PDB file of C-alpha atoms and ligand atoms in Angstrom:
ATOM      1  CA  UNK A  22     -15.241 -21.123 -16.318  1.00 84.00           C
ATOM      2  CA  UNK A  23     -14.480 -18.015 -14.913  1.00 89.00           C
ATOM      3  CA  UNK A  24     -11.240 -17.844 -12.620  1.00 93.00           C
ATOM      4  CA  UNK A  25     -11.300 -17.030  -8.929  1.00 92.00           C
ATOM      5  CA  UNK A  26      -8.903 -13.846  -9.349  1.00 96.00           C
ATOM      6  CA  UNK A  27     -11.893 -12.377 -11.815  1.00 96.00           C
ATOM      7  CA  UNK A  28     -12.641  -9.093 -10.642  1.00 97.00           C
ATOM      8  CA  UNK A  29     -15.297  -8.498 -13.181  1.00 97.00           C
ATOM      9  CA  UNK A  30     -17.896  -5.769 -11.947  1.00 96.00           C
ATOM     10  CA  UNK A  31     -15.978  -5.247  -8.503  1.00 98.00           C
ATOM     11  CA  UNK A  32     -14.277  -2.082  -7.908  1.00 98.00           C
ATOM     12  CA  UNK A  33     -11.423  -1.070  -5.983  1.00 98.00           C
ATOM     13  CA  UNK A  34      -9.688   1.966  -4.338  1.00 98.00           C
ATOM     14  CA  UNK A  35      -5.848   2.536  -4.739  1.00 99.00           C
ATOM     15  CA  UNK A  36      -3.951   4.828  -3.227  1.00 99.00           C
ATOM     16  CA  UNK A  37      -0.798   5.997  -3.829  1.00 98.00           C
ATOM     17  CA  UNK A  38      -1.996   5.449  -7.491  1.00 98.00           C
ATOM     18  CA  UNK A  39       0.647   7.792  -9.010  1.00 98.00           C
ATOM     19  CA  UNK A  40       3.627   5.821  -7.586  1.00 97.00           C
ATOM     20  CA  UNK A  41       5.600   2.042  -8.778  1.00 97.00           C
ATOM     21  CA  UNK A  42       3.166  -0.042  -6.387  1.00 98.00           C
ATOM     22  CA  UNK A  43       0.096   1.423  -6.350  1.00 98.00           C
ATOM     23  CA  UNK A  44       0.146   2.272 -10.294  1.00 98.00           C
ATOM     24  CA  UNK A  45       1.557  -1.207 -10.845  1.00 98.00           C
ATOM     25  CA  UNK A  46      -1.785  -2.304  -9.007  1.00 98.00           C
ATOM     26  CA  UNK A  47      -4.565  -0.665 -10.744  1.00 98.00           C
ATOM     27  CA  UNK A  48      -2.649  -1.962 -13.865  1.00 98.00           C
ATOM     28  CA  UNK A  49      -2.792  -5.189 -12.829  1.00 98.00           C
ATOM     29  CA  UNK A  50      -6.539  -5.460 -10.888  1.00 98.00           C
ATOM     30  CA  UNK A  51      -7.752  -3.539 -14.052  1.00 98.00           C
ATOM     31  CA  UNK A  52      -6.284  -6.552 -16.293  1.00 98.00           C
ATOM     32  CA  UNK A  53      -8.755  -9.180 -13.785  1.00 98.00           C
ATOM     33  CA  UNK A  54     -11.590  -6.580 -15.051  1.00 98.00           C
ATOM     34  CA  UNK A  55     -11.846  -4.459 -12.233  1.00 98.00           C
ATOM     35  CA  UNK A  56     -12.721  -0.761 -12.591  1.00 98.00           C
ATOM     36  CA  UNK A  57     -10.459   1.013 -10.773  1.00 98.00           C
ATOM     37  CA  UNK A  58     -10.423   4.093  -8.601  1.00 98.00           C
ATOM     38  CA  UNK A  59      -6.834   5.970  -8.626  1.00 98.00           C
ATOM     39  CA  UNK A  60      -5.744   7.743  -5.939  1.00 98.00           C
ATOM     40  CA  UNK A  61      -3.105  10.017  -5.235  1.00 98.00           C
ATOM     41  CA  UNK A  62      -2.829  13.460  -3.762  1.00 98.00           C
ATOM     42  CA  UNK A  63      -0.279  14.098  -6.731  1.00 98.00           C
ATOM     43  CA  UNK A  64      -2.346  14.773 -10.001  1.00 98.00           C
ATOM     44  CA  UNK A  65      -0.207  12.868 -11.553  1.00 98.00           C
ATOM     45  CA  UNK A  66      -2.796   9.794 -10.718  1.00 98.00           C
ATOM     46  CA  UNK A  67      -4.425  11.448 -14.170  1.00 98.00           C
ATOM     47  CA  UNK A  68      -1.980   9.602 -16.408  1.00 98.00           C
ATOM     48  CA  UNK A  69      -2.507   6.441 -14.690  1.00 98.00           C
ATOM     49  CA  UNK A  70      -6.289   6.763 -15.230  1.00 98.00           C
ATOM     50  CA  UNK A  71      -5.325   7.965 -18.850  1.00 98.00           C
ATOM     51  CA  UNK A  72      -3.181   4.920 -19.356  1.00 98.00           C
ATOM     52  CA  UNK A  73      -5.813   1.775 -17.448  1.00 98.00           C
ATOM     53  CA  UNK A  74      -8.221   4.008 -19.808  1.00 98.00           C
ATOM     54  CA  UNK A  75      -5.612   3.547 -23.216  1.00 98.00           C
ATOM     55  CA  UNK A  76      -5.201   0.088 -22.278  1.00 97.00           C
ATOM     56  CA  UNK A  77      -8.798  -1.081 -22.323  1.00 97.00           C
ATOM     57  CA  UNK A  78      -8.969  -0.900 -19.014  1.00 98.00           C
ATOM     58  CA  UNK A  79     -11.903   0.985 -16.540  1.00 98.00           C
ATOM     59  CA  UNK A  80     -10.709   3.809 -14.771  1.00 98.00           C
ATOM     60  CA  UNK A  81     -11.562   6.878 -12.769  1.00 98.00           C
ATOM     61  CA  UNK A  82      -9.013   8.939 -10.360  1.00 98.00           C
ATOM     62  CA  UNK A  83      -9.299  11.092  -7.273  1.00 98.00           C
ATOM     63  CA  UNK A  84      -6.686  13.391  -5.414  1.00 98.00           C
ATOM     64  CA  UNK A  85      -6.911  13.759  -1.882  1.00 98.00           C
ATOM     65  CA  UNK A  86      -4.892  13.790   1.180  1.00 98.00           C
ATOM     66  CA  UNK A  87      -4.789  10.634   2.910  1.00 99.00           C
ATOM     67  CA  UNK A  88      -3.411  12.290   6.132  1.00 98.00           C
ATOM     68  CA  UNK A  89      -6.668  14.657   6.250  1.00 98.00           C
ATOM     69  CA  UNK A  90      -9.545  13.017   7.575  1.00 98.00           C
ATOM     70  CA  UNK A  91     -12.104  15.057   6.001  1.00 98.00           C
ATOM     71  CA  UNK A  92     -10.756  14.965   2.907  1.00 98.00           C
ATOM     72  CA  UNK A  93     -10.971  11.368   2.934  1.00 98.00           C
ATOM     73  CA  UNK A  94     -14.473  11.430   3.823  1.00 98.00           C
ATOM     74  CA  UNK A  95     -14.967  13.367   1.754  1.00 98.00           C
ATOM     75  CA  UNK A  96     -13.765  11.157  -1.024  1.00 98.00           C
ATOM     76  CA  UNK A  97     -15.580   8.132  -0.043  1.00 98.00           C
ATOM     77  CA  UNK A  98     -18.850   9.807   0.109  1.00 98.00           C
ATOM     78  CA  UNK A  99     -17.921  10.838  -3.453  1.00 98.00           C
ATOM     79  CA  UNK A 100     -17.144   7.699  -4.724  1.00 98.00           C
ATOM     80  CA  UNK A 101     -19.775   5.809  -3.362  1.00 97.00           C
ATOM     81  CA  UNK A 102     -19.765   1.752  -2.889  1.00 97.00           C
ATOM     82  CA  UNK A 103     -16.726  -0.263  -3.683  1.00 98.00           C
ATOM     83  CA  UNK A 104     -15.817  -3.773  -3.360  1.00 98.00           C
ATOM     84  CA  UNK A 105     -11.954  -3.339  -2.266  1.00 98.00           C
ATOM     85  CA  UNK A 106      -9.806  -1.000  -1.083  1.00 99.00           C
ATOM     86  CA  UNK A 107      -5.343  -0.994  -1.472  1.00 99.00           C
ATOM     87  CA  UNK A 108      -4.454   1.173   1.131  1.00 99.00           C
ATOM     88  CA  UNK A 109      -1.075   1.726  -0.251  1.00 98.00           C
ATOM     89  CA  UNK A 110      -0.098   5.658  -0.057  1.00 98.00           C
ATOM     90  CA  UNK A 111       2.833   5.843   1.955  1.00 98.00           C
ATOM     91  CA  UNK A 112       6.009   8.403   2.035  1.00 97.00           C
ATOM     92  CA  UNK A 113       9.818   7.548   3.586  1.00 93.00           C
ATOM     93  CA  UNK A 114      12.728   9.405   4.734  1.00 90.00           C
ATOM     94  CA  UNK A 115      16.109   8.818   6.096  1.00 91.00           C
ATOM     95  CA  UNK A 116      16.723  10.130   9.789  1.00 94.00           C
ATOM     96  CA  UNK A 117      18.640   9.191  12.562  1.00 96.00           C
ATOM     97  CA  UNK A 118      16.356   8.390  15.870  1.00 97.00           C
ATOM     98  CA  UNK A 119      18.155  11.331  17.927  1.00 98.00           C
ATOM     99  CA  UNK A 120      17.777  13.646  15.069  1.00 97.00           C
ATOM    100  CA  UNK A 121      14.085  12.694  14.524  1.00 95.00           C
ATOM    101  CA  UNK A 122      11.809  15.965  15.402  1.00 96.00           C
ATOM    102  CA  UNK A 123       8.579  16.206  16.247  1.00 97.00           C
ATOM    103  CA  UNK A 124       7.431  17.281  12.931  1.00 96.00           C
ATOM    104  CA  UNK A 125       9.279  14.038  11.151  1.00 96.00           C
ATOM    105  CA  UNK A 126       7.854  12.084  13.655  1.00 97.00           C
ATOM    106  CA  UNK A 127       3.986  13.075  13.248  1.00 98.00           C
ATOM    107  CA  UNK A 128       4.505  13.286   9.291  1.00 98.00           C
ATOM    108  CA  UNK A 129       5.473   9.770   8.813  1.00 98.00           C
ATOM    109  CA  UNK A 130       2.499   9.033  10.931  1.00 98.00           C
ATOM    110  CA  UNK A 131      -0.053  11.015   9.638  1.00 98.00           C
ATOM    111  CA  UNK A 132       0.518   9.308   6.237  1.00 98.00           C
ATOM    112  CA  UNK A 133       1.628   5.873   6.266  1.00 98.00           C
ATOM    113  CA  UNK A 134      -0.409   5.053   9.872  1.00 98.00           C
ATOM    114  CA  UNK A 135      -3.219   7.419  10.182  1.00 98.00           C
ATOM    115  CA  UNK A 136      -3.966   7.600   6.212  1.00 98.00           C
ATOM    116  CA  UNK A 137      -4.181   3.703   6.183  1.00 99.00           C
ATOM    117  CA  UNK A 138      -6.545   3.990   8.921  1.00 98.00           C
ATOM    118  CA  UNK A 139      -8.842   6.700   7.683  1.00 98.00           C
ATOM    119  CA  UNK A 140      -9.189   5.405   4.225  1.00 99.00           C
ATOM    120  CA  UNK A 141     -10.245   1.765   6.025  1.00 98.00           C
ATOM    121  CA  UNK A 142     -11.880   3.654   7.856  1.00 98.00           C
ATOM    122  CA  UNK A 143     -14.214   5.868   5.822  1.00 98.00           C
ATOM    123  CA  UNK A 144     -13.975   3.348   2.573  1.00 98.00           C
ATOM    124  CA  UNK A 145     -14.601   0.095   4.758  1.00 98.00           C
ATOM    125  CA  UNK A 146     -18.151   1.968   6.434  1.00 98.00           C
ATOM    126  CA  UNK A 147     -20.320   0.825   3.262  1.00 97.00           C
ATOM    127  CA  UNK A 148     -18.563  -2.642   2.811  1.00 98.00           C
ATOM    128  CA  UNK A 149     -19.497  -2.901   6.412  1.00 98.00           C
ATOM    129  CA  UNK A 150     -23.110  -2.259   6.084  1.00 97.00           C
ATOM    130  CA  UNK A 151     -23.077  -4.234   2.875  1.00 97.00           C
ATOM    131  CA  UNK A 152     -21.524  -7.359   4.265  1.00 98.00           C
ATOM    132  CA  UNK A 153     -19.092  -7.867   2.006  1.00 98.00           C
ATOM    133  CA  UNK A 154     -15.334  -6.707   0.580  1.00 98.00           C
ATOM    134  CA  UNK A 155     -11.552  -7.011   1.075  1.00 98.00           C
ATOM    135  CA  UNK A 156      -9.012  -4.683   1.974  1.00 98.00           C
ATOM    136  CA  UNK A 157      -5.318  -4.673   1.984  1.00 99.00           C
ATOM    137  CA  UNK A 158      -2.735  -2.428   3.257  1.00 98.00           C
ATOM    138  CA  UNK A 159       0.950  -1.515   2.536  1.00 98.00           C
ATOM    139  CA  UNK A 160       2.947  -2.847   5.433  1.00 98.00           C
ATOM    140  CA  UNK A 161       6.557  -3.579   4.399  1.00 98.00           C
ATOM    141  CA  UNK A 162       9.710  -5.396   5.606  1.00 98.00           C
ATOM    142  CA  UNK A 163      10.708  -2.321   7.479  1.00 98.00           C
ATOM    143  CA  UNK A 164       8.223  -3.470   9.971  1.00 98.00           C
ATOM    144  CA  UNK A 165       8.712  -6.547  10.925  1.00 98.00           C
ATOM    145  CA  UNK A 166      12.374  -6.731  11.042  1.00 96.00           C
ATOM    146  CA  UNK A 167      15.166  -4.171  11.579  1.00 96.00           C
ATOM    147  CA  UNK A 168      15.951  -3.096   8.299  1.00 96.00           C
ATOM    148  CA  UNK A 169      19.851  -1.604   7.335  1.00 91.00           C
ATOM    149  CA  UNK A 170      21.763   0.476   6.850  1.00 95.00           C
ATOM    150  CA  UNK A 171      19.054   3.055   6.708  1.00 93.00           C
ATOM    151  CA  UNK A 172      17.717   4.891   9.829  1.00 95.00           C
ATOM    152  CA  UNK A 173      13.992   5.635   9.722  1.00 96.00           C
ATOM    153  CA  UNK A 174      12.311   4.563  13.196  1.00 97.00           C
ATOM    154  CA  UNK A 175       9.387   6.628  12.434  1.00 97.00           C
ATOM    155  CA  UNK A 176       8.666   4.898   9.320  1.00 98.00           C
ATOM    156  CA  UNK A 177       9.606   1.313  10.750  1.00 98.00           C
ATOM    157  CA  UNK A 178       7.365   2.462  13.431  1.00 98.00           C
ATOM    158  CA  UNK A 179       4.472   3.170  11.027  1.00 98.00           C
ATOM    159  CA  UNK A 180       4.896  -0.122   9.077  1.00 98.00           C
ATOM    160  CA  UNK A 181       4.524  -1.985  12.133  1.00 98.00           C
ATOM    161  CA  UNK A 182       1.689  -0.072  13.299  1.00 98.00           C
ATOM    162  CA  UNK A 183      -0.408  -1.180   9.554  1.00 98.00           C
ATOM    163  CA  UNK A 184       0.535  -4.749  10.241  1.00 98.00           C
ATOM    164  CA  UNK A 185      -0.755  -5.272  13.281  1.00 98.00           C
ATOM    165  CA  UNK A 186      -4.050  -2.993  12.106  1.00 98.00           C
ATOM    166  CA  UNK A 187      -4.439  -5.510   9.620  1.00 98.00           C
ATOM    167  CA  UNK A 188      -4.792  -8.226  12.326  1.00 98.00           C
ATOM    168  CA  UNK A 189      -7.325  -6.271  14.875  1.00 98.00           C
ATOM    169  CA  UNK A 190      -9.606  -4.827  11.988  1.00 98.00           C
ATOM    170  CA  UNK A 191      -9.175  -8.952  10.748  1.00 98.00           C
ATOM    171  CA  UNK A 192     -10.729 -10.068  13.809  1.00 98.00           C
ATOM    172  CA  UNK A 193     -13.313  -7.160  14.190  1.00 98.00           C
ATOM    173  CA  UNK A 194     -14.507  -7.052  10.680  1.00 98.00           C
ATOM    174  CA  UNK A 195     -14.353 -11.144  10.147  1.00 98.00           C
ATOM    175  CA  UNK A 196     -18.314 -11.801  10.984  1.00 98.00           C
ATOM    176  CA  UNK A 197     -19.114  -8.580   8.949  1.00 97.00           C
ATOM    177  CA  UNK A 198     -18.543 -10.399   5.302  1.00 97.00           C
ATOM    178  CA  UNK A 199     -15.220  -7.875   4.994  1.00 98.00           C
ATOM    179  CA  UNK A 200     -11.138  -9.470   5.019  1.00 98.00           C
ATOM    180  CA  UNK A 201      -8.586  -7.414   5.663  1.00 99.00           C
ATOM    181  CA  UNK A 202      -4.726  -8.475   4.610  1.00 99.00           C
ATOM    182  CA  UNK A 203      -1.522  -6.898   4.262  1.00 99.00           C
ATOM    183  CA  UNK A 204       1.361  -7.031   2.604  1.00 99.00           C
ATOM    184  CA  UNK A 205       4.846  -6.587   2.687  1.00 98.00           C
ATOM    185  CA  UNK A 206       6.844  -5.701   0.310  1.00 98.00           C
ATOM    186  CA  UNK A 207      10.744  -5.707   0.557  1.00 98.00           C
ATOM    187  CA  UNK A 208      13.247  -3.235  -1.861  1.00 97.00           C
ATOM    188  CA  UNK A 209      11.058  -2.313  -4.885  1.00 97.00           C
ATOM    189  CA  UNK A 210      12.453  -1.273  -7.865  1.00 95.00           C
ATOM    190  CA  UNK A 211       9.982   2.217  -7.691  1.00 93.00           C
ATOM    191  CA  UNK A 212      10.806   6.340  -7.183  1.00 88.00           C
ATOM    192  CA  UNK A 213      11.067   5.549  -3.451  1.00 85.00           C
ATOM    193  CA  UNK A 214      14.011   4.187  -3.775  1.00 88.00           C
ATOM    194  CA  UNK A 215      15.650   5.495  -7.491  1.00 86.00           C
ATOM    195  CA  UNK A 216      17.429   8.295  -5.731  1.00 85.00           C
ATOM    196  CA  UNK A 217      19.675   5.862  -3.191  1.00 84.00           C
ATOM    197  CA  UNK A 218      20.211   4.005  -6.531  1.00 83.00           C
ATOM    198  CA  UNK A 219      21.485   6.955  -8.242  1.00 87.00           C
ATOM    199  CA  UNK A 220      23.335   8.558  -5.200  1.00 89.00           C
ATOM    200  CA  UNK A 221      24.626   5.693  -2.848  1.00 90.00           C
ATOM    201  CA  UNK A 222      25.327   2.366  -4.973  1.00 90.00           C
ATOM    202  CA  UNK A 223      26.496   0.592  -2.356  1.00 93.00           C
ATOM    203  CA  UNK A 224      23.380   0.784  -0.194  1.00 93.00           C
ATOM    204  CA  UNK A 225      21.858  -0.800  -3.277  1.00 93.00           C
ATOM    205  CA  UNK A 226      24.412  -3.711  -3.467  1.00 94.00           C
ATOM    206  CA  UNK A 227      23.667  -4.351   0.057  1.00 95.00           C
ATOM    207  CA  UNK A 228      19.502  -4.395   0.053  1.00 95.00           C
ATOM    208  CA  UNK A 229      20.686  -6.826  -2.906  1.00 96.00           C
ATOM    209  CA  UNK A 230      22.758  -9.055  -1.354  1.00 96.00           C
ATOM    210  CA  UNK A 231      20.461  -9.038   1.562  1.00 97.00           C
ATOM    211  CA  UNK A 232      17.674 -10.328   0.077  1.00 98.00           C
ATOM    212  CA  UNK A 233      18.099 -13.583  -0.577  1.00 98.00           C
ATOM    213  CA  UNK A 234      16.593 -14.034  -4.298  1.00 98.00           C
ATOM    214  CA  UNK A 235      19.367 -11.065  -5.241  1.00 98.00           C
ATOM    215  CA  UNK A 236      17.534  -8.311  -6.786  1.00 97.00           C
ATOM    216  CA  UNK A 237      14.812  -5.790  -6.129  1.00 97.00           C
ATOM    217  CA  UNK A 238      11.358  -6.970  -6.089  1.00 98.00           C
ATOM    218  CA  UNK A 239       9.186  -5.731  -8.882  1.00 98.00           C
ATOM    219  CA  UNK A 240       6.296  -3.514  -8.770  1.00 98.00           C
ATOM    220  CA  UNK A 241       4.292  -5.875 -10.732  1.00 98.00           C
ATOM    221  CA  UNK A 242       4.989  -8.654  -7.882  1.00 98.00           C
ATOM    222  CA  UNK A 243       3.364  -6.406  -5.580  1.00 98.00           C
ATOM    223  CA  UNK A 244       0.658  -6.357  -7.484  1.00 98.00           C
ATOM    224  CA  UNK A 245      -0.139 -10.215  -8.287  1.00 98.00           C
ATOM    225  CA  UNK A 246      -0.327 -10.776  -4.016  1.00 98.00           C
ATOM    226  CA  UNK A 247      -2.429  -7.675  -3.696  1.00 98.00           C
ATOM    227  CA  UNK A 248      -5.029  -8.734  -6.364  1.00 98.00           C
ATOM    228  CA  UNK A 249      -4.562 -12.551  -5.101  1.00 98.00           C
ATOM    229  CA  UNK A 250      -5.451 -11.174  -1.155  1.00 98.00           C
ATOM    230  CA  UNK A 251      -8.415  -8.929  -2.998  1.00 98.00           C
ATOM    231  CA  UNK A 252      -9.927 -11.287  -5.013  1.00 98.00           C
ATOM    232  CA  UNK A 253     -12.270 -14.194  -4.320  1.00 97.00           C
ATOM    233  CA  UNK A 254      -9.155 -16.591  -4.510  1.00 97.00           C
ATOM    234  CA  UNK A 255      -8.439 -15.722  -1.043  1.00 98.00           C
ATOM    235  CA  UNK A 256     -12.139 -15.785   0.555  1.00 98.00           C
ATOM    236  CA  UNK A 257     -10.655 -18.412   3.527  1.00 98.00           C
ATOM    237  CA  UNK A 258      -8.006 -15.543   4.010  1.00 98.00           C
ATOM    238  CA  UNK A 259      -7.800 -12.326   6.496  1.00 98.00           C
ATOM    239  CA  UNK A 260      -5.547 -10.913   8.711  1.00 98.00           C
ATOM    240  CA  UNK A 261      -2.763 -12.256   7.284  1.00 98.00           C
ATOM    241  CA  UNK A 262       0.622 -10.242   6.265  1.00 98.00           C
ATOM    242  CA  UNK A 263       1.769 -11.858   3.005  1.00 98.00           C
ATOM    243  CA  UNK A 264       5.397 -10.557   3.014  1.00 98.00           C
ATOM    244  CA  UNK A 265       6.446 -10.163  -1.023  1.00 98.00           C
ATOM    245  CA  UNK A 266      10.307  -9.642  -0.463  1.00 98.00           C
ATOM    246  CA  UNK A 267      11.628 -12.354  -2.363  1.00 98.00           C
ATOM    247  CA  UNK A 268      12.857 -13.922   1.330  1.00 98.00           C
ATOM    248  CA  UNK A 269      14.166 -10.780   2.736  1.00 98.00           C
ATOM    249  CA  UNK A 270      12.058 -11.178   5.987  1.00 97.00           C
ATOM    250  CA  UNK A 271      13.207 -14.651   6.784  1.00 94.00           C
ATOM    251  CA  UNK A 272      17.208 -14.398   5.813  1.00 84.00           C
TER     252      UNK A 272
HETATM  253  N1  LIG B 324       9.532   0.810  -2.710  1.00 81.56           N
HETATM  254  C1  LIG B 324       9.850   0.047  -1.672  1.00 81.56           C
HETATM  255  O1  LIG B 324      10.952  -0.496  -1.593  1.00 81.56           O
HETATM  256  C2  LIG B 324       8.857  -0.211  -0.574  1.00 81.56           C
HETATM  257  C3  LIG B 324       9.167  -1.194   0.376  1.00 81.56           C
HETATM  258  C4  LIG B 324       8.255  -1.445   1.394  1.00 81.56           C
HETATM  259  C5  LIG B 324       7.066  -0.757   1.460  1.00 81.56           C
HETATM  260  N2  LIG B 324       6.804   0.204   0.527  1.00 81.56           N
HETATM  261  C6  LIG B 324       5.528   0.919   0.660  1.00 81.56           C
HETATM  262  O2  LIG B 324       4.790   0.778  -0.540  1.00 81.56           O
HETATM  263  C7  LIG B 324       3.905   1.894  -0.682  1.00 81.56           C
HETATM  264  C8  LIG B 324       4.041   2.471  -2.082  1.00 81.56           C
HETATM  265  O3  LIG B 324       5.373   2.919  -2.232  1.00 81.56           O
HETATM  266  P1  LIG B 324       6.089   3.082  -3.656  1.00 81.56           P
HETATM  267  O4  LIG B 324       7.372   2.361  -3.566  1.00 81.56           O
HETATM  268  O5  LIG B 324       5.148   2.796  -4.746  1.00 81.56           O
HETATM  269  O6  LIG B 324       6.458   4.627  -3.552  1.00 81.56           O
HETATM  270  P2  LIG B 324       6.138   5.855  -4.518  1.00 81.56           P
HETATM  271  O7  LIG B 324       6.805   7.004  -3.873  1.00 81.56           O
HETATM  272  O8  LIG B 324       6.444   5.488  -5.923  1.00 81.56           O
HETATM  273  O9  LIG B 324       4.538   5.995  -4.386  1.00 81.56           O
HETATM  274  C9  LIG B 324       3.902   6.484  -3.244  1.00 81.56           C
HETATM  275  C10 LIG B 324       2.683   7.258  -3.684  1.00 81.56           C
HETATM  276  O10 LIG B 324       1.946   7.664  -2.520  1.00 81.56           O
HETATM  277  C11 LIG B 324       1.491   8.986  -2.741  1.00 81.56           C
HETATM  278  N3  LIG B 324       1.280   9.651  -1.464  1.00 81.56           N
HETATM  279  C12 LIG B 324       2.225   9.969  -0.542  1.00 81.56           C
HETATM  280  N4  LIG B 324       1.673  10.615   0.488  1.00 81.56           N
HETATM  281  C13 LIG B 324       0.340  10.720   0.208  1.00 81.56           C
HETATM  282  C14 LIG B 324      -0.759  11.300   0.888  1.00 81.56           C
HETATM  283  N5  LIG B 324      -0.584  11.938   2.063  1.00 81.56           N
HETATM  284  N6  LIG B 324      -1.989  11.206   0.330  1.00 81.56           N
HETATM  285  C15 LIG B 324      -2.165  10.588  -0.863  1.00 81.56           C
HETATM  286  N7  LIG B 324      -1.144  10.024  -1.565  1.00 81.56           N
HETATM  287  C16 LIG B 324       0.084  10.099  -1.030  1.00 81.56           C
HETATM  288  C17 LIG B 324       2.610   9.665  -3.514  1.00 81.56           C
HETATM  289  O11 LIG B 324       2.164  10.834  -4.196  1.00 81.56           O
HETATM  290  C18 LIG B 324       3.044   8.545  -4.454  1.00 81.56           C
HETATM  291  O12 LIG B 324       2.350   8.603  -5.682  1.00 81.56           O
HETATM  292  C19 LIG B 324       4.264   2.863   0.448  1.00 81.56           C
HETATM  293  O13 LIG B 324       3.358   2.695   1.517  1.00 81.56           O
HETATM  294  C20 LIG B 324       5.650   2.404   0.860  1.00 81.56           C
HETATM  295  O14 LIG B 324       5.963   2.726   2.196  1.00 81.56           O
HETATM  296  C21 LIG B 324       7.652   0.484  -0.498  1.00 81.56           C
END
């Protein structure tokens, strides 16, 4: 019998393939027997093509900018037809709202809010006229609850901005054969946050103590909800935000 989760001949976009999450990702969908398309605009998305490709896994990779529009166009018409797409690039900062300048402001956008929407966007047009495939996007708790003690209103902003995408391209895409989820991941143990570990251990004690199961989340548990909302195990699901913060949201 062959399991639900078996992604056997499907294949899936990631994004942010380079970093903890999205690596941790293609690692695991590649396990279910996806092939997997890496992306990253760092070239460092090579080595995690290298590795699926060491591992017995099915790989191929792709840098582009998810901010820039035609460059993810361009992509997808490269690429061709795929079954599911992670949109999962995303970049933070730390920045005080007064101190936020225009240029902060429209970064954190162009990434984490417009790059989720033009990879949906220009990956999602063939699943559309296919009738069929599943998306998911990086939300995070950052954007559904007021997050501390860092100050990033741009990227809470942004966050917020995916999750509620997630519901309206639900709705719209629902009678089209294509499910779009979320999720939302609390403190990860990836390079987005190493450096606060390193530099502020106290900030790390407190996203710790805040979340109620005591410890960072793990890239790999990322992983398990994304393949779970991509995979034919969650067919009666879409538009929902499956928060993966080990209670976080609801403390
Ligand atoms: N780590 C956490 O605690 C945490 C918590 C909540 C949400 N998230 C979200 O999870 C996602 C993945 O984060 P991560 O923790 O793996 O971070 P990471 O920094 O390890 O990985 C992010 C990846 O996105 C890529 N990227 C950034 N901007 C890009 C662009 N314009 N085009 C293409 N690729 C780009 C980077 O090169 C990097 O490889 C992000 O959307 C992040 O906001 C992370």
């Amino acid at each position: 019998m062959m399991s639900p989760m078996d992604m056997s001949g499907r294949k899936v976009l990631v994004t942010g393939a380079a970093g903890g999450i999205g690596r941790a990702a293609c690692t695991y969908l590649a396990a279910l027997g996806a092939t997997v398309i890496a992306a990253d605009r760092d070239d460092a998305v090579e080595t995690t093509r290298d590795d699926l490709r060491t591992a017995g896994g099915s790989a191929e990779c792709i840098t582009f900018n998810v901010a820039d529009k035609g460059a993810v166009e361009a992509a997808a018409a490269k690429v061709g037809e795929i079954d599911g797409i992670f949109a999962n690039a995303g970049i933070s900062y730390e920045r005080p709202a007064l101190e936020h300048s225009e240029a902060d402001w429209r970064t954190v956008m162009s990434v984490n809010l417009d790059g989720v929407f033009w990879t949906v966007q220009a990956f999602g047009r063939q699943m559309i006229a296919r009738g069929r495939g599943s998306v998911v996007m990086t939300a995070s708790i950052a954007g559904v609850k007021a997050v501390r003690p860092e100050l990033h209103v741009g990227y809470d902003v942004s966050k917020a901005g995916v999750a509620h995408m997630c519901k309206v391209l639900a709705a719209e895409w629902a009678r089209s054969g294509v499910r779009v989820n979320a999720v939302g991941p609390g403190y990860t143990d990836t390079a987005m946050l190493a450096e606060v570990g390193r530099t502020q251990p106290a900030v790390m004690r407190q996203w710790m103590d805040d979340t109620p199961v005591g410890r960072l989340i793990k890239p790999e548990e990322i992983a398990s909800a994304v393949a779970l909302l991509l995979s034919n195990a969650a067919s009666g699901i879409t538009g929902h935000l499956l928060m993966v913060d080990g209670g976080y949201s609801i403390a």
